[in-house]
Coordinates of C-alpha atoms in Angstrom, one line a residue:
M27 CA 117.4 -153.3 20.2
Y28 CA 118.1 -151.0 17.1
L29 CA 115.7 -148.0 16.9
P30 CA 116.1 -145.4 13.9
K31 CA 117.4 -142.1 14.8
S32 CA 114.8 -140.5 12.8
P33 CA 112.6 -138.1 15.3
I34 CA 109.5 -139.0 13.3
V35 CA 109.6 -142.8 13.3
R36 CA 111.3 -143.2 16.6
P37 CA 108.3 -142.4 19.0
F38 CA 106.0 -144.8 17.2
L39 CA 108.3 -147.7 17.4
T40 CA 108.9 -147.0 21.0
F41 CA 105.2 -146.8 21.5
A42 CA 104.8 -150.2 19.8
V43 CA 107.5 -151.8 21.9
L44 CA 105.7 -150.8 25.0
C45 CA 102.3 -152.0 23.9
L46 CA 103.8 -155.3 23.2
A47 CA 105.5 -155.6 26.5
L48 CA 102.2 -154.7 28.2
Y49 CA 100.3 -157.2 26.1
S50 CA 102.9 -159.8 27.2
L51 CA 102.5 -158.9 30.9
L52 CA 98.5 -159.0 30.7
A53 CA 98.7 -162.5 29.1
H54 CA 100.4 -163.9 32.1
W55 CA 97.9 -162.5 34.6
E56 CA 95.4 -165.1 36.0
Q57 CA 91.8 -165.1 34.8
F58 CA 88.9 -166.5 36.8
G59 CA 88.6 -170.1 36.1
G60 CA 92.1 -170.5 35.1
P61 CA 94.9 -172.6 36.8
G62 CA 95.9 -171.4 40.2
P63 CA 98.8 -168.9 40.6
H64 CA 102.4 -169.8 41.2
L65 CA 103.3 -168.2 44.4
P66 CA 106.6 -169.8 45.7
G67 CA 107.7 -166.9 48.0
A68 CA 106.7 -163.6 49.6
S69 CA 108.8 -161.8 47.0
E70 CA 106.5 -162.2 44.2
K71 CA 104.1 -159.6 43.1
Q72 CA 100.4 -159.8 43.5
V73 CA 98.2 -161.8 41.0
I74 CA 95.1 -159.9 39.8
F75 CA 91.9 -160.9 38.3
Q76 CA 88.7 -159.3 37.7
A77 CA 85.1 -160.7 37.4
S78 CA 82.4 -159.5 35.2
H79 CA 78.8 -160.5 34.8
N80 CA 79.2 -160.5 31.1
H81 CA 80.2 -164.2 30.6
D82 CA 82.1 -163.4 27.5
D83 CA 84.4 -160.9 29.4
M84 CA 85.9 -162.7 32.5
H85 CA 88.9 -160.7 33.4
A86 CA 91.4 -160.7 35.6
K87 CA 82.2 -185.2 59.1
P88 CA 79.1 -184.3 61.3
G89 CA 77.3 -184.3 64.6
T90 CA 74.8 -182.5 66.6
G91 CA 75.5 -178.8 66.4
T92 CA 78.4 -179.2 64.1
H93 CA 79.2 -181.0 60.8
G94 CA 81.9 -182.3 62.4
G95 CA 85.6 -178.3 69.1
V96 CA 89.0 -178.0 70.4
V97 CA 89.1 -178.5 74.3
P98 CA 87.0 -175.8 75.6
G99 CA 88.3 -172.8 77.3
G100 CA 91.5 -172.2 75.3
D101 CA 92.8 -168.8 74.7
H102 CA 94.3 -167.8 71.3
G103 CA 96.9 -165.4 73.0
Y104 CA 96.5 -162.8 70.2
H105 CA 99.3 -160.2 70.1
G106 CA 97.4 -157.2 71.1
A107 CA 93.5 -156.9 70.7
P108 CA 92.3 -157.4 67.0
P109 CA 90.4 -154.4 65.6
P110 CA 86.6 -154.0 66.3
P111 CA 84.7 -156.3 64.2
P112 CA 83.3 -154.3 61.3
K113 CA 79.6 -154.3 61.2
P114 CA 77.7 -155.3 58.0
S115 CA 77.2 -152.3 55.9
E116 CA 74.1 -150.4 56.1
S117 CA 73.7 -150.5 52.4
A118 CA 73.5 -154.2 52.4
S119 CA 70.3 -153.9 54.4
K120 CA 68.7 -151.5 52.1
P121 CA 66.3 -152.6 49.2
N122 CA 68.5 -152.9 45.9
S123 CA 66.6 -150.9 43.2
T124 CA 68.9 -151.8 40.6
L125 CA 68.2 -155.3 40.6
G126 CA 66.9 -156.9 37.3
K127 CA 64.3 -159.5 36.8
P128 CA 65.2 -162.9 38.4
I129 CA 67.3 -165.1 36.1
M130 CA 65.8 -168.4 35.2
A131 CA 67.5 -171.6 35.5
S132 CA 67.5 -174.1 32.6
T133 CA 64.7 -176.0 34.6
G134 CA 62.3 -173.1 34.0
Y135 CA 62.4 -172.1 37.9
E136 CA 63.9 -168.9 39.3
R137 CA 67.4 -169.0 40.7
R138 CA 67.6 -169.0 44.5
V139 CA 70.4 -168.6 47.2
V140 CA 70.0 -170.3 50.6
A141 CA 72.3 -171.1 53.5
H142 CA 72.9 -174.2 55.5
F143 CA 71.6 -173.6 59.1
M144 CA 72.7 -175.6 62.1
L145 CA 69.7 -176.1 64.6
G146 CA 72.0 -177.9 66.7
N147 CA 73.6 -174.4 67.8
T148 CA 70.3 -172.7 68.8
Y149 CA 69.4 -174.3 72.1
P150 CA 69.4 -170.9 73.9
F151 CA 67.8 -169.2 71.0
T152 CA 64.7 -167.0 71.7
E153 CA 62.0 -165.6 69.2
K154 CA 64.1 -162.3 69.2
N155 CA 67.1 -164.4 68.0
W156 CA 65.4 -165.9 65.3
E157 CA 63.9 -162.5 64.2
D158 CA 67.4 -161.1 64.2
T159 CA 68.7 -164.1 62.2
F160 CA 65.8 -163.7 59.5
D161 CA 66.4 -160.0 59.4
L162 CA 70.2 -160.4 58.6
A163 CA 69.6 -163.3 56.2
E164 CA 66.9 -161.2 54.3
A165 CA 69.1 -158.1 54.1
H166 CA 72.1 -160.2 52.7
G167 CA 70.6 -161.7 49.9
L168 CA 69.1 -165.1 50.9
D169 CA 66.0 -166.6 49.9
G170 CA 66.0 -169.2 52.4
L171 CA 67.6 -171.4 55.2
A172 CA 68.2 -175.0 55.1
L173 CA 67.5 -176.3 58.6
N174 CA 69.8 -179.1 59.6
L175 CA 67.8 -181.3 61.8
G176 CA 69.3 -183.6 64.5
P177 CA 67.6 -186.0 66.9
E178 CA 67.1 -183.9 70.0
D179 CA 63.6 -182.8 70.8
W180 CA 64.6 -179.2 71.3
Q181 CA 65.9 -178.9 67.9
L182 CA 62.3 -179.7 66.5
T183 CA 61.0 -177.2 69.1
Q184 CA 63.2 -174.5 67.7
A185 CA 62.3 -175.4 64.1
R186 CA 58.6 -174.9 65.0
V187 CA 59.5 -171.5 66.4
A188 CA 61.4 -170.7 63.3
Y189 CA 58.7 -171.9 60.9
D190 CA 56.0 -170.0 62.8
L191 CA 57.7 -166.8 62.6
A192 CA 58.6 -167.5 58.9
S193 CA 54.9 -168.0 58.3
R194 CA 54.1 -164.6 59.9
R195 CA 56.6 -162.8 57.8
H196 CA 55.1 -164.5 54.8
D197 CA 51.9 -162.9 55.8
S198 CA 53.3 -159.5 56.7
P199 CA 56.8 -159.0 54.7
K200 CA 59.0 -156.3 55.6
A201 CA 59.0 -153.4 53.3
G202 CA 61.2 -154.0 50.3
R203 CA 62.1 -157.6 51.3
K204 CA 61.4 -160.9 50.2
P205 CA 60.4 -162.9 53.3
I206 CA 62.8 -165.8 54.2
E207 CA 61.7 -169.3 53.5
L208 CA 62.8 -172.7 55.2
F209 CA 63.3 -176.2 54.3
F210 CA 64.7 -179.2 56.2
S211 CA 68.1 -180.7 55.8
L212 CA 67.8 -184.0 57.7
D213 CA 71.3 -185.0 59.2
M214 CA 71.3 -188.6 58.5
N215 CA 74.7 -189.0 60.3
V216 CA 72.9 -188.5 63.6
L217 CA 69.1 -189.4 62.9
A218 CA 68.0 -192.8 63.5
H219 CA 67.2 -194.6 60.1
Q220 CA 67.4 -198.3 60.9
E221 CA 63.8 -199.1 61.8
W222 CA 60.4 -198.4 60.3
H223 CA 59.2 -196.6 63.2
D224 CA 62.4 -194.1 62.7
A225 CA 60.7 -193.2 59.5
T226 CA 57.1 -192.8 60.5
S227 CA 58.2 -190.7 63.6
L228 CA 60.2 -188.5 61.5
G229 CA 57.7 -188.0 58.8
D230 CA 54.9 -187.4 61.5
K231 CA 57.0 -184.7 63.0
I232 CA 58.1 -182.5 60.1
A233 CA 54.9 -182.8 58.0
P234 CA 53.0 -180.2 59.6
L235 CA 56.0 -177.8 59.1
L236 CA 56.5 -178.5 55.5
A237 CA 52.8 -177.7 55.1
S238 CA 53.3 -174.4 56.6
K239 CA 53.5 -170.9 54.8
G240 CA 57.1 -170.6 55.8
Q241 CA 58.2 -173.7 53.9
M242 CA 60.1 -173.2 50.7
M243 CA 58.4 -174.7 47.8
R244 CA 59.2 -175.8 44.3
G245 CA 56.1 -175.4 42.4
A246 CA 53.4 -176.9 44.5
Q247 CA 55.9 -179.3 46.3
P248 CA 57.8 -178.5 49.7
I249 CA 61.4 -179.0 49.3
L250 CA 63.1 -181.6 51.6
S251 CA 67.0 -182.1 51.6
T252 CA 69.2 -184.2 53.7
F253 CA 73.0 -184.3 54.8
G254 CA 74.0 -187.9 53.7
G255 CA 71.9 -190.9 54.3
H256 CA 71.9 -192.8 51.0
D257 CA 72.0 -195.9 53.0
A258 CA 68.9 -195.1 55.3
Y259 CA 67.5 -198.6 55.9
F260 CA 64.0 -197.6 57.4
G261 CA 63.1 -201.3 58.0
A262 CA 63.9 -202.3 54.5
R263 CA 61.6 -199.9 53.0
G264 CA 64.3 -197.0 52.4
W265 CA 63.8 -193.7 51.3
K266 CA 61.1 -194.7 48.9
G267 CA 59.1 -196.0 51.9
F268 CA 59.8 -193.0 53.9
L269 CA 58.5 -190.6 51.1
V270 CA 55.5 -192.6 50.6
H271 CA 54.6 -192.1 54.4
L272 CA 55.6 -188.6 54.3
S273 CA 53.2 -187.9 51.3
N274 CA 50.3 -189.7 53.3
Q275 CA 50.8 -187.2 56.0
L276 CA 51.1 -184.2 53.8
R277 CA 47.8 -185.1 52.2
R278 CA 46.0 -184.2 55.5
Y279 CA 47.1 -180.7 55.0
R280 CA 46.4 -180.7 51.2
V281 CA 49.8 -180.6 50.0
E282 CA 51.7 -182.4 47.4
H283 CA 54.4 -184.7 48.1
A284 CA 57.9 -183.5 48.9
F285 CA 60.2 -182.5 46.5
F286 CA 63.3 -184.7 47.6
W287 CA 66.6 -182.8 47.1
P288 CA 69.2 -184.6 49.2
S289 CA 72.8 -184.5 49.4
F290 CA 74.1 -188.0 49.1
F291 CA 77.7 -189.2 49.1
M292 CA 77.9 -191.4 46.2
P293 CA 79.1 -191.4 42.5
P294 CA 77.2 -188.6 40.5
Q295 CA 75.5 -191.2 38.0
K296 CA 74.3 -193.5 40.6
F297 CA 72.9 -190.6 42.6
I298 CA 71.2 -189.0 39.6
D299 CA 69.5 -192.3 38.6
L300 CA 67.9 -192.8 41.9
P301 CA 64.3 -192.8 41.0
F302 CA 63.1 -191.2 44.3
V303 CA 65.5 -188.3 44.1
E304 CA 64.1 -185.2 42.3
G305 CA 66.9 -183.0 42.7
T306 CA 70.9 -183.4 43.5
F307 CA 73.1 -181.6 45.9
A308 CA 76.8 -182.4 46.0
W309 CA 78.0 -181.1 49.4
N310 CA 81.5 -181.9 49.2
N311 CA 82.0 -180.0 45.7
A312 CA 82.2 -176.7 47.9
W313 CA 85.9 -177.3 48.8
P314 CA 89.1 -178.2 46.7
K315 CA 90.7 -181.4 47.7
H316 CA 94.0 -180.4 46.3
S317 CA 94.8 -176.6 45.3
R318 CA 92.2 -175.0 42.9
L319 CA 88.6 -175.9 42.6
T320 CA 86.9 -176.1 39.2
L321 CA 83.5 -177.2 38.0
K322 CA 84.9 -180.6 37.1
E323 CA 83.1 -182.3 40.0
D324 CA 79.9 -180.2 39.4
N325 CA 79.5 -180.9 35.6
P326 CA 78.1 -184.3 35.9
F327 CA 75.2 -182.9 37.8
M328 CA 74.4 -179.9 35.6
G329 CA 72.4 -179.9 32.5
K330 CA 70.4 -183.1 33.5
D331 CA 66.5 -183.4 33.9
K332 CA 67.0 -183.1 37.7
P333 CA 67.8 -179.7 39.3
Y334 CA 71.2 -179.3 40.8
M335 CA 71.9 -177.3 44.0
A336 CA 75.5 -176.0 44.1
A337 CA 77.5 -175.8 47.3
I338 CA 79.5 -172.7 47.9
S339 CA 81.7 -172.1 51.0
P340 CA 84.3 -169.6 52.1
L341 CA 86.5 -172.0 54.0
F342 CA 87.0 -175.2 56.0
F343 CA 88.8 -175.7 59.2
T344 CA 88.0 -177.9 62.2
H345 CA 90.1 -178.5 65.3
Y346 CA 88.6 -181.0 67.4
G347 CA 90.5 -183.3 69.5
K348 CA 90.1 -187.0 70.8
T349 CA 89.4 -186.5 74.4
G350 CA 87.2 -184.0 76.5
E351 CA 83.7 -182.7 76.1
W352 CA 84.0 -182.2 72.4
A353 CA 86.0 -185.3 71.3
F354 CA 84.8 -185.4 67.7
D355 CA 88.2 -186.2 66.4
K356 CA 88.3 -183.8 63.4
N357 CA 91.3 -181.7 63.0
F358 CA 92.0 -180.9 59.3
I359 CA 91.5 -178.1 56.6
Y360 CA 90.5 -178.0 53.1
P361 CA 92.6 -175.4 50.9
S362 CA 90.7 -172.2 51.2
D363 CA 93.3 -169.3 50.8
N364 CA 93.4 -168.9 47.2
M365 CA 90.3 -166.8 46.6
L366 CA 88.0 -169.8 47.1
Y367 CA 84.7 -167.8 47.8
P368 CA 84.7 -165.4 44.9
S369 CA 86.3 -167.6 42.5
R370 CA 83.6 -170.5 43.2
W371 CA 81.0 -167.8 42.7
A372 CA 82.7 -166.7 39.5
E373 CA 82.8 -170.2 37.9
F374 CA 78.9 -170.4 38.1
M375 CA 78.4 -166.8 36.8
A376 CA 80.7 -167.4 33.9
L377 CA 78.1 -170.1 32.5
N378 CA 75.7 -169.2 30.1
E379 CA 72.4 -168.0 31.7
G380 CA 70.4 -170.9 31.3
D381 CA 73.0 -173.3 32.4
G382 CA 74.3 -174.2 35.8
P383 CA 72.5 -175.0 39.0
E384 CA 69.1 -173.9 39.8
M385 CA 69.7 -173.1 43.4
V386 CA 73.0 -172.3 45.2
Q387 CA 73.5 -173.4 49.0
I388 CA 76.0 -171.5 51.2
I389 CA 78.0 -173.7 53.6
S390 CA 77.2 -172.2 56.0
W391 CA 75.1 -169.6 58.1
N392 CA 76.2 -170.7 61.3
D393 CA 78.4 -173.9 61.5
Y394 CA 81.1 -172.4 63.8
G395 CA 82.8 -175.7 64.3
E396 CA 83.9 -176.0 60.7
S397 CA 84.8 -172.2 60.5
H398 CA 82.5 -171.5 57.5
A399 CA 79.9 -169.6 59.2
I400 CA 79.1 -166.6 57.3
A401 CA 77.0 -164.9 60.1
P402 CA 78.1 -163.5 63.7
S403 CA 78.0 -165.9 66.5
I404 CA 74.5 -166.2 68.0
G405 CA 73.3 -169.0 70.1
A406 CA 75.6 -171.8 71.4
Q407 CA 79.1 -172.9 69.9
P408 CA 79.8 -176.6 69.8
G409 CA 83.1 -176.2 71.5
S410 CA 84.7 -174.1 68.8
E411 CA 85.3 -170.7 70.6
A412 CA 89.0 -171.4 70.6
W413 CA 89.3 -170.9 66.7
T414 CA 86.1 -168.6 66.0
N415 CA 86.1 -165.9 68.8
R416 CA 87.2 -162.7 67.3
M417 CA 87.5 -164.3 63.8
D418 CA 84.9 -161.9 62.1
H419 CA 83.5 -163.1 58.9
V420 CA 81.6 -160.0 57.8
A421 CA 83.2 -159.9 54.3
F422 CA 82.0 -163.3 53.5
L423 CA 78.5 -162.2 54.6
E424 CA 78.5 -159.1 52.5
M425 CA 80.1 -160.8 49.7
T426 CA 77.2 -163.4 49.6
K427 CA 74.7 -160.7 49.0
Y428 CA 76.8 -159.2 46.2
F429 CA 77.3 -162.5 44.3
A430 CA 73.8 -163.6 45.0
D431 CA 72.3 -160.4 43.6
R432 CA 74.6 -160.5 40.5
W433 CA 74.1 -164.4 40.0
R434 CA 70.2 -164.4 40.7
N435 CA 69.1 -161.0 39.4
G436 CA 71.8 -159.5 37.3
A437 CA 72.8 -156.7 39.6
P438 CA 75.6 -154.3 38.5
E439 CA 79.2 -155.2 38.9
V440 CA 79.9 -152.0 40.8
G441 CA 77.6 -149.6 42.5
D442 CA 78.2 -145.8 43.6
E443 CA 80.4 -146.5 46.9
I444 CA 83.9 -148.0 47.4
V445 CA 83.8 -151.3 49.1
F446 CA 87.0 -153.1 50.3
W447 CA 86.7 -156.8 51.5
M448 CA 89.8 -158.4 53.0
W449 CA 90.3 -162.0 54.5
Y450 CA 93.3 -164.2 55.5
R451 CA 94.4 -166.7 58.1
T452 CA 96.3 -165.0 61.0
H453 CA 99.4 -167.1 61.2
P454 CA 101.8 -168.7 58.8
K455 CA 101.1 -172.3 57.9
D456 CA 104.6 -173.6 58.9
L457 CA 104.3 -172.1 62.4
V458 CA 105.2 -174.6 65.1
I459 CA 102.9 -174.2 68.1
A460 CA 104.2 -176.7 70.8
D461 CA 101.4 -176.2 73.3
D462 CA 98.6 -177.0 71.2
P463 CA 97.5 -180.5 72.6
I464 CA 95.3 -181.3 69.4
G465 CA 98.3 -180.8 67.2
R466 CA 98.9 -179.4 63.6
P467 CA 95.7 -179.9 61.4
D468 CA 95.7 -182.5 58.7
N469 CA 96.3 -181.1 55.1
A470 CA 98.0 -177.9 56.8
D471 CA 100.8 -177.9 54.1
M472 CA 98.3 -177.4 51.6
A473 CA 97.3 -174.0 53.0
M474 CA 98.7 -170.9 51.2
D475 CA 100.0 -167.9 53.2
L476 CA 98.0 -165.5 51.1
L477 CA 96.0 -162.2 52.1
N478 CA 93.0 -161.9 49.8
F479 CA 90.9 -158.8 49.1
V480 CA 88.4 -157.4 46.8
A481 CA 87.9 -153.8 45.8
L482 CA 84.8 -152.3 44.1
I483 CA 85.6 -148.8 42.8
P484 CA 82.9 -146.7 41.2
E485 CA 83.0 -145.6 37.5
G486 CA 84.6 -142.3 37.1
M487 CA 87.1 -142.2 39.9
D488 CA 90.2 -140.5 39.0
R489 CA 93.5 -142.8 39.5
P490 CA 92.2 -144.6 42.4
M491 CA 95.3 -146.2 44.4
L492 CA 95.4 -148.8 47.1
M493 CA 98.5 -148.8 49.4
L494 CA 98.5 -152.2 51.4
S495 CA 101.0 -152.8 54.2
I496 CA 101.6 -156.4 55.5
G497 CA 104.3 -156.4 58.1
K498 CA 107.3 -154.8 56.6
E499 CA 106.1 -155.1 53.1
K500 CA 104.4 -152.3 51.2
H501 CA 102.1 -153.1 48.0
P502 CA 100.9 -150.1 46.0
V503 CA 98.0 -151.3 43.7
Q504 CA 96.5 -149.1 40.8
L505 CA 92.7 -149.9 41.1
V506 CA 90.3 -150.1 38.1
P507 CA 87.3 -147.8 38.3
G508 CA 83.9 -149.5 37.4
R509 CA 85.2 -153.0 37.9
F510 CA 85.4 -155.9 40.4
T511 CA 88.9 -156.3 41.4
A512 CA 90.3 -159.3 43.5
L513 CA 93.9 -159.7 44.4
R514 CA 96.3 -161.8 46.6
F515 CA 99.6 -161.2 48.1
P516 CA 101.9 -163.6 50.2
F517 CA 101.7 -162.6 53.7
T518 CA 104.2 -162.1 56.5
T519 CA 103.7 -161.7 60.1
G520 CA 103.1 -158.3 61.4
P521 CA 100.3 -155.7 61.4
V522 CA 98.1 -155.3 58.4
H523 CA 97.1 -151.7 57.2
F524 CA 95.7 -150.3 54.0
K525 CA 94.3 -146.9 52.4
I526 CA 92.5 -146.2 49.2
E527 CA 93.2 -142.7 47.6
S528 CA 92.3 -141.0 44.4
A529 CA 93.0 -137.6 42.8
K530 CA 90.5 -136.2 45.2
G531 CA 92.3 -137.4 48.5
L532 CA 92.1 -140.1 51.0
H533 CA 88.7 -142.2 50.8
L534 CA 89.4 -145.3 53.0
R535 CA 91.7 -146.2 55.7
G536 CA 91.6 -149.3 57.8
A537 CA 93.6 -151.9 59.9
G538 CA 93.4 -155.8 59.8
H539 CA 94.1 -158.4 62.2
H540 CA 97.8 -158.8 63.1
I541 CA 99.5 -161.8 61.5
E542 CA 101.0 -163.6 64.4
D543 CA 104.2 -165.4 65.0
A544 CA 104.6 -168.2 67.6
T545 CA 105.4 -165.8 70.5
Y546 CA 101.7 -165.6 71.8
L547 CA 100.0 -168.5 70.2
K548 CA 98.6 -171.4 72.2
A549 CA 96.9 -173.2 69.4
Y550 CA 96.8 -173.6 65.8
N551 CA 94.0 -171.6 64.0
F552 CA 93.5 -172.0 60.5
N553 CA 90.3 -170.2 60.4
M554 CA 90.1 -166.6 58.6
W555 CA 89.6 -163.3 59.8
S556 CA 87.8 -160.8 57.4
G557 CA 86.8 -157.0 57.4
A558 CA 84.6 -155.0 55.3
W559 CA 84.8 -151.2 54.7
H560 CA 82.7 -148.7 52.7
A561 CA 83.0 -145.2 51.6
K562 CA 80.8 -142.9 49.3
V563 CA 82.7 -141.0 46.7

């Protein structure tokens, strides 16, 4: 390129060329909601995107106890012990004085965020376990829990304990917190639904709880959901007959008929058109079936007369075999490596304020068998210890509060502390583990060997810099103060370390889970490990 030799003109032209080059580079960076990044190899640089709550400025199958284990007793054989699981931040449990007024959905109701909760994993629960669960859920931005109910009597007994406690918290809420509320998700994959007495028995059991103070309501109606069941027969009377019977039972408690908000697996318009369905919930929309998840599958449900409950989940991996105590024969993944959790939230945040779902359901709070539990393990695992033990999900728990507060209440994008969340699988997808009797999971080739992280950097920090080390690779990243920044790097085997510095010096330093090769592994694990770190500036 020719540049004039004039000492006056030349600097201005040089500056213009640099600006043009920078614009060209920025134009190729991915924004939320755009196509997935092209990441063919570990030599490529990171892809960056940033999410703003300003919608015009967007940067950057089932059984009891599991919606579905591996043969129990297996050991992952980690190369050394992983770091101690980070605890949820103290700031996450404090009342947030910066929250705005609740944002209203187009239906005229306030937005709410709930999480799917497996009663089938609560066999050993005490009331103290329920108390701790509700404390954690309230502290991390949840309005309610959808209790997945199976056929065992002890599940209903645990549900009664939960409802009783929720009712007491309703009368005496903890300072600064909205008390947790509950509703049932009837697991129709395992609940009997052929005969009419199946309907009357079920309705008689749940009616007193739907009428209690701990029940989540929509207006004057108690919410009732399902997992599947569009074909429930109930002695030829179907759901219409069941709901009439339930209404008759609820009248005894001076409660209106239930607001039926199921998750049916059927074409959207047929689902919406069912006259007895008052709200829709599309469970499978939480995960991409190929590589990148968009709102294409959600759009048919939004903007309708019936409210939509959107499914959001951080990942999906299950590793059950065909023999043994936990012979569920479920061994597959859904692609989850490419910023699934924050990008799914951002898709809904990018919609106009009156658009989108009325409610978000997180899948899940405690479904360990499918690896998407955001909460620590409490209770009984359904044979899933081999791929969940030592695989902390604290980052998903904290991100739930962050996004729930922003989507529901318009909370600020960044607060007054540094926050760093990191999550990734702990071995490459192409690794061959010959000793695993269950075998490589289906869809494993769709996984992407990516380390994901989010950094929240307070406004005003001077030259914040992240240094990330993955194996032998080192990645320096200039962070942006006052913004939510999410990035991905291709990973290689080896240790994971990071530090965040600014002109003032070192602020944060931490270590992630070692990314393993085949030397010490005895089983495939496409679950993710996550960590969370915080520092005051």
